[in-house]
């Protein structure tokens, strides 16, 4: 049984923006699911629609098998962590964490118990009497998580929970979040526009654009075989090379080179876009040839930009100790099976 | 809760019905004690309603008679003129100039001096008007008044001999705080670099104010003047100091309305005058909002 | 230091001193006259005594009028704060049809319909309703006059409370009443306290409306009694007036000090905070 099942779901704002557009999605019980996409693509809206803070215009939402499309917010058994955490500034950490129980008029004892058990699991036991303003960003984030967990909902929604943290803390919080989710086994939907975060954390990822899902799959799928050029462009810490060209005799001709294409039996002259990740391009005797124009140090590797015939720029990564000199010529070829061919018209993977 | 067709963005989850229920009591009170009286003034102003006598039981509709009567009433003309003098003297000039002057001078004062002066100016503003009236009676009285004591003369009854001048000085003292605070915050928004530039090229204080500061605060001057004029024109405190006397020499419009309505019992006539005051208020307030909107 | 700079320095000091004197001298009376054995209208070094205080406390109406003031202010302040808070919360959060027009009209009303401009119809209305001399009715009239401004200031405060607080509470299952009680009111407390103090000070100092509507001396608040003392028995009662002025002014000054210390002296759209 799916924990979250969305069918034909649309959310339209009063100003006419279709922030979620006819979306179908099924999320499994206990899954850690990431919604990934650029700013304004409708991630927050989708999350809010699931929580019931926005009313869907059409389509249905069911949670744990029950239809909740018309159920009021707060009665859906969904907990949520807001991007700004929304910790109540006038309550202590303990009161914040116990708030979901207070709403249900649980006894003072039950509230205290919930606060101490939940806080212990998140390393907040020492902070129970503080107010949110006296906490660091990372502590606030954990209090917000604790409060959501204390609700004991079947589904946990997280809206960019890590985006307010600095880079270092973010990595720690990421690991922490993953461990916590595993321990609790909570179905978790996680919104982010950071592709690395999604790849690192999620069991499955949905890449969104303009209120629709562009690709749905495991991090591996999405990273290795982006379904269209939009996703290809979006995923990966260095942008994928997307080179326009034509198909010929089972080869694709791009940037003045003929590359062996996967067996697609394309008609001669078909306009295509060849997608190759910089990580999957390596120096070779034959392949794309150009002049080294820029070398950027990325730490363990370096990103080399080649200027190829027709003013095409191609990026590839090389181990840092094999950096070429700027101005020299260089030839590179894709690793076997790593060349992706997209239809230039539909932008879909062929 | 309304269905998907009525998609108001209601983060509080109140819903329109409950929201209307929340707003209604306040609106009821405002309607009863503010809107209704304002509208009713028009009606009373068209009758010969009086406090006592036959017309108090059965007032008759007299059309525009009250308004026409006002045109011929020398006392109304007098009240109008005195109100104008009062507003120009104490608000447009007095509070405006003194308020700006204080804000300008205090910028460079020591923090202690600044705090003390500001506290005193504010105190003059927040003390209840009845108390303030006594304070100034003590200053301006003929026998033993502070001003006469300071001047070493024992014969000037300031409130009797110079009633309007006294009221203007009094109201400047009373209301400068608002202008001072407004100009203080406006001055704080003038870029210091521009002031320093003026100083390095050797501009005098007056030149700096005229060329650098004034262009920045022009909008504030206008809106401030409108607000304090409106308040001053509606101020009832002169009644507490001079009650309009002697012989109507300080009878501004609010005092005039009170005398006509309560002392003379001419409710219809005073309502007509009130209506005129309401219209003036409305025009000034609309102008004020227009200016505010243009500025933002 | 050049001669010129010294001259400027001296002039500046004289100017500040003159301004200080202008604002301070009228107030000194309030500090000296209540303690002077022979209080005159003018300012002088007092011949210290506390007799005036005893005589004031024995005055038949003095303490009663302070009590009347408290009742009047309590009604006006409570009504203004409670109704103002409810209204501004709803106006801040829900797009009631015609909301923007309503807010505009409220803003206009708060400055256009002043006590002086509306005194005739208000007097006639209360007169015809037989509510002259009713403290509660007078309190309501004062509240009605303060509400538009109060709603405006409060809406400003509530607008600045992040929506995510309420949304978060709702996701956890809070009802609209719980959202208001648990989250909105506590978070907006500084604003509500400001309005309470503001309303109290306004009502406490209001002279015109109680003067018009409370004609019976035993029901008059301090503002009106203080005025009545001026003509009591044909001449001003100079023993009682200074002491009573001071007693009557103290709450206002105390509240002003409290607010400026606690929240800093702010003013909103020209309203005394
Ligand atoms: N309250 C609203 N009223 C009208 N339009 C809105 C509202 N909130 C969001 N939108 C629009 O809906 C679209 C989706 O917004 P949403 O906040 O869901 O994006 P997002 O993917 O969460 O973006 P981000 O990564 O920047 O948070 C945007 O075009 C946005 O402008
Ligand atoms: Mg978002």
Coordinates of C-alpha atoms in Angstrom, one line a residue, chain A residues 5 18 20 33 59 103 136 150 197 238 240 272 342:
Chain A
X5 CA -0.9 8.6 -3.7
X18 CA -0.7 26.5 -12.0
X20 CA 1.1 22.0 -9.5
X33 CA 11.5 10.8 -1.2
X59 CA -7.2 15.5 -8.6
X103 CA -3.3 20.8 20.7
X136 CA 22.0 28.1 16.8
X150 CA 6.4 14.3 18.3
X197 CA 21.4 16.8 -1.3
X238 CA 29.3 20.2 -12.9
X240 CA 26.6 18.0 -18.4
X272 CA 20.2 15.2 -31.8
X342 CA 18.6 13.2 -26.9

